[in-house]
C-alpha positions as MATLAB code, in Angstrom:
seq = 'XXXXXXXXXXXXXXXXXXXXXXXXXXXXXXXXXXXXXXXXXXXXXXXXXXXXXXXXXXXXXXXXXXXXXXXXXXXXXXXXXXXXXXXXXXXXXXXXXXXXXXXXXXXXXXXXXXXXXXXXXXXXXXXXXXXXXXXXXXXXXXXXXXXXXXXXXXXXXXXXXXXXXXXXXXXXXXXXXXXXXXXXXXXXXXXXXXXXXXXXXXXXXXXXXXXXXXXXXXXXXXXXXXXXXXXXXXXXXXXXXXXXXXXXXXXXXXXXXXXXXXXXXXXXXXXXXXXXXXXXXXXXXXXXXXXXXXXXXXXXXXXXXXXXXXXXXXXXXXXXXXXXXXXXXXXXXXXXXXXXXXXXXXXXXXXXXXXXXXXXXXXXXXXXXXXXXXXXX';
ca = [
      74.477   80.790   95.481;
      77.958   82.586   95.977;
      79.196   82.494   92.393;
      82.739   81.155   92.125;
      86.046   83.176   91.476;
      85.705   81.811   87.719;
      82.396   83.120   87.181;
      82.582   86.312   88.671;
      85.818   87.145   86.231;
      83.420   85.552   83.705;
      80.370   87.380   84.335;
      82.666   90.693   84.722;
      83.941   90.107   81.259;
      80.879   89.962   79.852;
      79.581   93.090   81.554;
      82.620   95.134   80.076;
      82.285   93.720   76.574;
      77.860   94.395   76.841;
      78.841   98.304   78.521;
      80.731   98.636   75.040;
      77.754   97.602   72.987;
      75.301   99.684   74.263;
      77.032  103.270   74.191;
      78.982  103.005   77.248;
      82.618  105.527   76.376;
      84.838  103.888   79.412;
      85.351  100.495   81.178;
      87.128  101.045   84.661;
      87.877   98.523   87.067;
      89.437   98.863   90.563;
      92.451   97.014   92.343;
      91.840   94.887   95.806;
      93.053   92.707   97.883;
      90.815   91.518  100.390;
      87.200   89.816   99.430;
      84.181   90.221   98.841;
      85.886   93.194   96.345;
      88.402   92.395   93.250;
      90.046   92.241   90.667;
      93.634   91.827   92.303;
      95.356   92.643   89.282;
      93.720   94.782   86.808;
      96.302   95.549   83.953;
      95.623   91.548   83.115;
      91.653   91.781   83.231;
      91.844   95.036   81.188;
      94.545   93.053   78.441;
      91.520   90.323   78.360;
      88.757   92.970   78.182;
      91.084   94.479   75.220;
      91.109   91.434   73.241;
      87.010   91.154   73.136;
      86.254   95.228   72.109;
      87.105   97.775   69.847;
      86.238  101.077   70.939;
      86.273  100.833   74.405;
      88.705  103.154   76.692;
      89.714  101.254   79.350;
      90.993  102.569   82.888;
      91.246  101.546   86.617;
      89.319  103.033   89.855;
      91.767  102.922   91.226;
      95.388  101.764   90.674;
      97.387  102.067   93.942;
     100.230  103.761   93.998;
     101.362  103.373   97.426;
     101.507   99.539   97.726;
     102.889   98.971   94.329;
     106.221   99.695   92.557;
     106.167  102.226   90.707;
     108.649  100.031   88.455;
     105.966   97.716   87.671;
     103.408  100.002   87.094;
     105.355  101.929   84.930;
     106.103   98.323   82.718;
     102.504   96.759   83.378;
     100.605   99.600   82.518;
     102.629  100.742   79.517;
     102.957   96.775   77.969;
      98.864   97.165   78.482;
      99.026  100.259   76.460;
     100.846   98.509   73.266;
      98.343   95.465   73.629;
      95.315   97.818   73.412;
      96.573  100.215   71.140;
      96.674  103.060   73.612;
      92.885  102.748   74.344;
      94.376  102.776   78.255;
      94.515  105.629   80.899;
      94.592  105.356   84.416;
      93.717  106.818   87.883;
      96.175  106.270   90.758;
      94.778  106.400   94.599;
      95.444  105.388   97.908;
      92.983  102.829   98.810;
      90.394  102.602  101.556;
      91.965   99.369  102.709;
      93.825  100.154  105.579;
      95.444   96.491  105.684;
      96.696   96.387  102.267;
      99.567   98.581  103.491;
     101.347   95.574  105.951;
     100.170   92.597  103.162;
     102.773   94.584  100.680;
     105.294   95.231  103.135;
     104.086   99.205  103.522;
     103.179  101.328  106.619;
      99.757  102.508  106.212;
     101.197  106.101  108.211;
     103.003  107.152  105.321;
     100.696  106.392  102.948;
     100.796  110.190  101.746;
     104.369  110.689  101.628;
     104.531  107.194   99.655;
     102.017  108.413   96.876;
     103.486  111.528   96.062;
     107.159  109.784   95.995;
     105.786  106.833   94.073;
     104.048  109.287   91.620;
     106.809  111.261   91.158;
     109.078  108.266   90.287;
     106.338  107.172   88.260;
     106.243  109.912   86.105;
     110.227  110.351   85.359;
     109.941  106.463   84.631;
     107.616  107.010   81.793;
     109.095  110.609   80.262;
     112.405  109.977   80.915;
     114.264  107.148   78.864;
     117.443  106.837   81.557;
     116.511  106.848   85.396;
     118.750  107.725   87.866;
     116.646  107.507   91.552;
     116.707  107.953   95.354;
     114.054  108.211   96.965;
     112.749  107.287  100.801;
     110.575  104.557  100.130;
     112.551  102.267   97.547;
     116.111  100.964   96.643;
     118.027  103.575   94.220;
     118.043  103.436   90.654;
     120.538  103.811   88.350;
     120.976  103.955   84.817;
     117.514  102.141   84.546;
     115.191  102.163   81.574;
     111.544  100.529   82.492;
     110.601   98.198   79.098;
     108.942   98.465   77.339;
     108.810  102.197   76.296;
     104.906  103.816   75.933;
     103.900  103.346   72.854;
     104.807  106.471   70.593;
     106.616  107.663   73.334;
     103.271  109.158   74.646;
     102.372  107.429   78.532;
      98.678  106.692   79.382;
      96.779  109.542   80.449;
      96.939  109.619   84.101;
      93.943  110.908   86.916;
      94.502  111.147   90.661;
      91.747  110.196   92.443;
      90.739  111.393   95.999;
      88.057  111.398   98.513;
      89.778  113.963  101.056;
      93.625  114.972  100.368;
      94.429  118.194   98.966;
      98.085  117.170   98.470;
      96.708  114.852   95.858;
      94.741  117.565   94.452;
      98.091  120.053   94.042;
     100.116  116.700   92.752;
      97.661  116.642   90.124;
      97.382  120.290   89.299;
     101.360  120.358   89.450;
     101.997  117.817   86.528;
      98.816  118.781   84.615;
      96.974  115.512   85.256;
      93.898  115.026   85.732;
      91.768  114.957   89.306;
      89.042  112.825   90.076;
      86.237  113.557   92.788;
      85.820  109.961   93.562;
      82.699  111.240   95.590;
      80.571  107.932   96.194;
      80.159  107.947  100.045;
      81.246  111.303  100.542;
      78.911  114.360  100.933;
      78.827  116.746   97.220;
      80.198  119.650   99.501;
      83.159  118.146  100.416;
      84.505  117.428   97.118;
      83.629  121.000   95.615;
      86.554  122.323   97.970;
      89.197  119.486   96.164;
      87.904  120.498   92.801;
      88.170  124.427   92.960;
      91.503  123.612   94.595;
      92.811  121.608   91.861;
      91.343  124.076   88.968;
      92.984  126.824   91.179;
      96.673  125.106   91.237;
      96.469  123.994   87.144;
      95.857  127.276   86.451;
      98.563  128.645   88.370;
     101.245  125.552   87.364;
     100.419  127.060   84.060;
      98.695  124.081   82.398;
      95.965  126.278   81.146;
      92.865  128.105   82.730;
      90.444  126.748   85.706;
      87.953  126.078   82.493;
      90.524  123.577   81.142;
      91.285  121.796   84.199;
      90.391  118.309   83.599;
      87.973  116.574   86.249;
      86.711  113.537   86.801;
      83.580  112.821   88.940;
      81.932  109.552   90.406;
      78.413  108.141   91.131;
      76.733  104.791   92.367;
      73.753  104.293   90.216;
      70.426  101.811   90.405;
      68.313  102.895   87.756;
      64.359  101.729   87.188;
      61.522  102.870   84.864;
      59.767  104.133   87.990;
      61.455  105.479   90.721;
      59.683  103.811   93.720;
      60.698  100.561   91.776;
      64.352  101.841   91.485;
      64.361  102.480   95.734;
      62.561   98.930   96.224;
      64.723   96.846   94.324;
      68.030   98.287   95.354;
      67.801   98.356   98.924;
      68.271   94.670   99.623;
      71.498   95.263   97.732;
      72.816   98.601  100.135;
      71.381   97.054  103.276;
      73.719   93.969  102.920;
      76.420   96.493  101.155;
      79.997   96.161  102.620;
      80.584   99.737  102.165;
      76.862  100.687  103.251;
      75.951   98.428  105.556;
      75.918   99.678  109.560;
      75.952  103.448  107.950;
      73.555  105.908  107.149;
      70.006  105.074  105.672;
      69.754  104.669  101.693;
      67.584  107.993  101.952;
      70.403  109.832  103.776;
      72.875  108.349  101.284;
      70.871  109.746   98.287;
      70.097  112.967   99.570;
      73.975  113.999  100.254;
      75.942  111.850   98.374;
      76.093  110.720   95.028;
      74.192  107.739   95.352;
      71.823  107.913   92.252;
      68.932  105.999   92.524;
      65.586  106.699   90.528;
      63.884  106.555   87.513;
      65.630  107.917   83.692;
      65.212  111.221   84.703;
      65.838  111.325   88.007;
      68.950  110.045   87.347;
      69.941  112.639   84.870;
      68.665  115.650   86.540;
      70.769  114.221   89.651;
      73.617  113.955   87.261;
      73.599  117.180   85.704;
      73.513  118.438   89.473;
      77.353  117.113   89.809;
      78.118  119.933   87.308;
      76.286  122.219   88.722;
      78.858  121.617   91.864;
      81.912  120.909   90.162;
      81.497  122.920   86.996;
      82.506  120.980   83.841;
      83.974  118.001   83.985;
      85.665  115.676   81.483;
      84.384  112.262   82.866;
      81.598  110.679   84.883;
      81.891  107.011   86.299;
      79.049  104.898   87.024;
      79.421  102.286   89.940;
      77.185   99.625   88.646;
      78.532   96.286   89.635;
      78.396   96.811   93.353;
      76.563   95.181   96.268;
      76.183   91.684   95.217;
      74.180   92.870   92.354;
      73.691   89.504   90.016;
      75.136   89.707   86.681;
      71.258   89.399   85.148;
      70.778   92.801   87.093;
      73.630   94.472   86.121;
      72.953   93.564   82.530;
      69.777   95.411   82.666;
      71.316   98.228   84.243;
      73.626   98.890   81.348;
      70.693   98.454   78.729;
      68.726  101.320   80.478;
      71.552  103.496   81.471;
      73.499  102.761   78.147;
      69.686  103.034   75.868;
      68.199  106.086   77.565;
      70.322  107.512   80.402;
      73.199  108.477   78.458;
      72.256  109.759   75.210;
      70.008  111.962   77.370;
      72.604  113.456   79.992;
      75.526  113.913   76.590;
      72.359  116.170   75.050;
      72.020  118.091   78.468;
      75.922  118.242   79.375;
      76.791  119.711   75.689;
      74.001  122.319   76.224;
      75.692  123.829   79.341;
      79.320  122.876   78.718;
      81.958  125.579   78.468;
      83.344  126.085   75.236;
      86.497  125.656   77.055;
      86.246  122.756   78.552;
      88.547  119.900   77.994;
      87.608  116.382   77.086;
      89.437  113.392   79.059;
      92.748  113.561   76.485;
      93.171  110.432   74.035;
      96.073  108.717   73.039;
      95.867  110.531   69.248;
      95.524  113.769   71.515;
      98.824  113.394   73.593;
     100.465  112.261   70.189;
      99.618  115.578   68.492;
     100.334  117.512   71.274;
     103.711  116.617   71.460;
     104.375  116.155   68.345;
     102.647  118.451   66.141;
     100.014  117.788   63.325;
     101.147  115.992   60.345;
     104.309  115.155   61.888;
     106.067  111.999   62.211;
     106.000  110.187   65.553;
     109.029  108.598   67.152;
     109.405  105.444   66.684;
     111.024  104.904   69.528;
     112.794  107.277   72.292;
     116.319  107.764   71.721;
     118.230  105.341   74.562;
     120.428  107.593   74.962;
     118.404  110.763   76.382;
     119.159  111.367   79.763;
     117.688  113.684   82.187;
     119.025  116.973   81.180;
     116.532  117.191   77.934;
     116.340  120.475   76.239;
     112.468  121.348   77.180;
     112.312  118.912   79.740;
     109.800  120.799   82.888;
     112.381  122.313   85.614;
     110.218  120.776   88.419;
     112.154  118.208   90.772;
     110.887  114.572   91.112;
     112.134  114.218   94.055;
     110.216  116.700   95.873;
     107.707  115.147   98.335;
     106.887  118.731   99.846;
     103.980  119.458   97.996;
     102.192  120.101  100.803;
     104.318  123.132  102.238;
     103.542  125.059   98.958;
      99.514  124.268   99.366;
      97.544  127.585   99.936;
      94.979  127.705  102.702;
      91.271  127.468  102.360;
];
């Protein structure tokens, strides 16, 4: 039986608040439009999922910033911040739905040139108090002030995610953001080239070295206590996949992409392989809920993944990580970052700051030419 809209948000919820309870860091939930995918509007669900845990950080996978104001996301995102007590980040992308871009009134050929602008507005809506705009893709600004304000005057942290752009990768770098190597589907190769990019460009934007570059990486996982069990009882689910079906063989999938499927260890020494091609990284997703899996299953994937899986791969990932590396910034981090330790936050940002702030970066928002400054491969 085809559960009903209802019970899927249901059963969803439930998933989010059980990940919490059994050692899970981050809850992350992606935007679409078109079924059998959802949830349409994520900065709701994750308000909801707020209200029901404590400790959880919650993000998106992906927010997309080329079919939604950047006005809205700026509000929607920042309101979700106060509710949850800045326990929010987010990733923006692009989408893999190419008719998205006509449903919200977009033309799916400049999707590129639409991120970077709508990024780029994005980010002088949240730092900047007074917004004065013009841009190619939206009606001009003026004097505007998106409400309400992040909370301490700190915005959620913000990832880029990517399966093949390297503008996306120098936007990233440029602002000092961090990238994500949203690999699932994709071959591990392809993605190594995106991530040494991005380290290369923080470094030189002068956000600190290649070591402190913060990436994110993704997986699909089906995890069993044996791993011919683990390949039995997940095929049904990627032979009637949406994104699998009609494509390569699970096998193929396994073997070159991160598609994770095996027993406990398995699955971590397949893990700990992602750093061994992207270095360190400051976050790994988990695609869990994917396939038609029933909510039963997923359940049980969380208990083994959150009960043995994890504690295992944190033990192997602190033995190799780089005493550099950065962990995915929290909302206490940004705070004493700008402001110092032990000093007082801002209450509020002064309505009266304008653009011309003393220490404010000399970068233009308006520039949409990233991609004339990228160096070759």
């Amino acid at each position: 039986r085809v559960p009903s809209e209802a019970e899927r948000i249901a059963d969803c919820m439930e998933e989010a608040v059980h990940a919490e309870e059994v050692g899970f860091d981050v809850y992350s939930v992606g935007e679409h439009h078109n079924p059998p995918f959802w949830s349409s509007c994520p900065p709701v669900f994750l308000a909801a999922v707020a209200a029901r845990t404590s400790r959880l950080k919650l993000s998106t996978s992906t927010t997309l910033i080329t079919t939604n104001d950047p006005v809205r996301i700026a509000e929607e995102y920042a309101l979700l911040q106060h509710i949850c007590a800045g326990r929010n980040d987010m990733m923006l992308g692009r989408g893999n739905t190419a008719p998205v871009y006509p449903w919200f009134g977009k033309d799916i050929r400049q999707g590129l040139p639409l991120a970077l602008e709508n990024y780029n507005l994005l980010h002088r809506l949240w730092h900047r108090d007074v917004v004065d705009w013009k841009g190619s893709f939206r009606t001009p600004l003026q004097g505007f002030t998106s409400a309400p304000r992040p909370l301490d005057d700190v915005p959620p942290f913000v990832w880029h995610g990517s399966i093949r752009t390297p503008e996306i990768a120098e936007q990233a770098a440029f602002y000092g953001n961090g990238f994500f190597a949203n690999g699932i589907f994709w071959p591990e190769d392809h993605f190594r080239k995106l991530v040494d990019l991005y380290r290369t460009r923080f470094e030189y934007w002068g956000h600190g070295t290649r070591q402190q570059a913060i990436v994110g990486v993704g997986a699909q996982v089906f995890v069993a206590r044996r791993s011919q069990d683990a390949v039995r009882d997940f095929r049904p689910y990627f032979n009637e996949s949406p994104v699998y079906k009609g494509g390569p063989s699970m096998e193929v999938m396994m073997e070159r992409t991160p598609l994770l499927v095996g027993s406990v260890q398995e699955i971590v020494d397949r893990a700990m392989r992602q750093h061994e091609v992207y270095g360190d990284f400051a976050r790994q997703l988990f695609m869990i809920d994917h396939g038609g899996l029933p909510k039963k299953v997923v359940l049980e994937q969380l208990d083994l993944l959150g009960g043995e899986v994890l504690p295992a791969l944190r033990r192997e990932m602190q033995a190799v990580r780089d005493p550099q590396a950065v962990r995915t910034p929290t909302h206490e981090d940004m705070i004493r970052a700008k402001y110092g330790e032990g000093k007082p936050r801002q209450p509020r940002p002064n309505p009266n700051r304008g653009d011309n702030v003393t220490g404010m970066s000399p970068y233009t928002d308006t520039d949409t030419s990233i991609r004339s400054r990228l160096p070759s491969w």
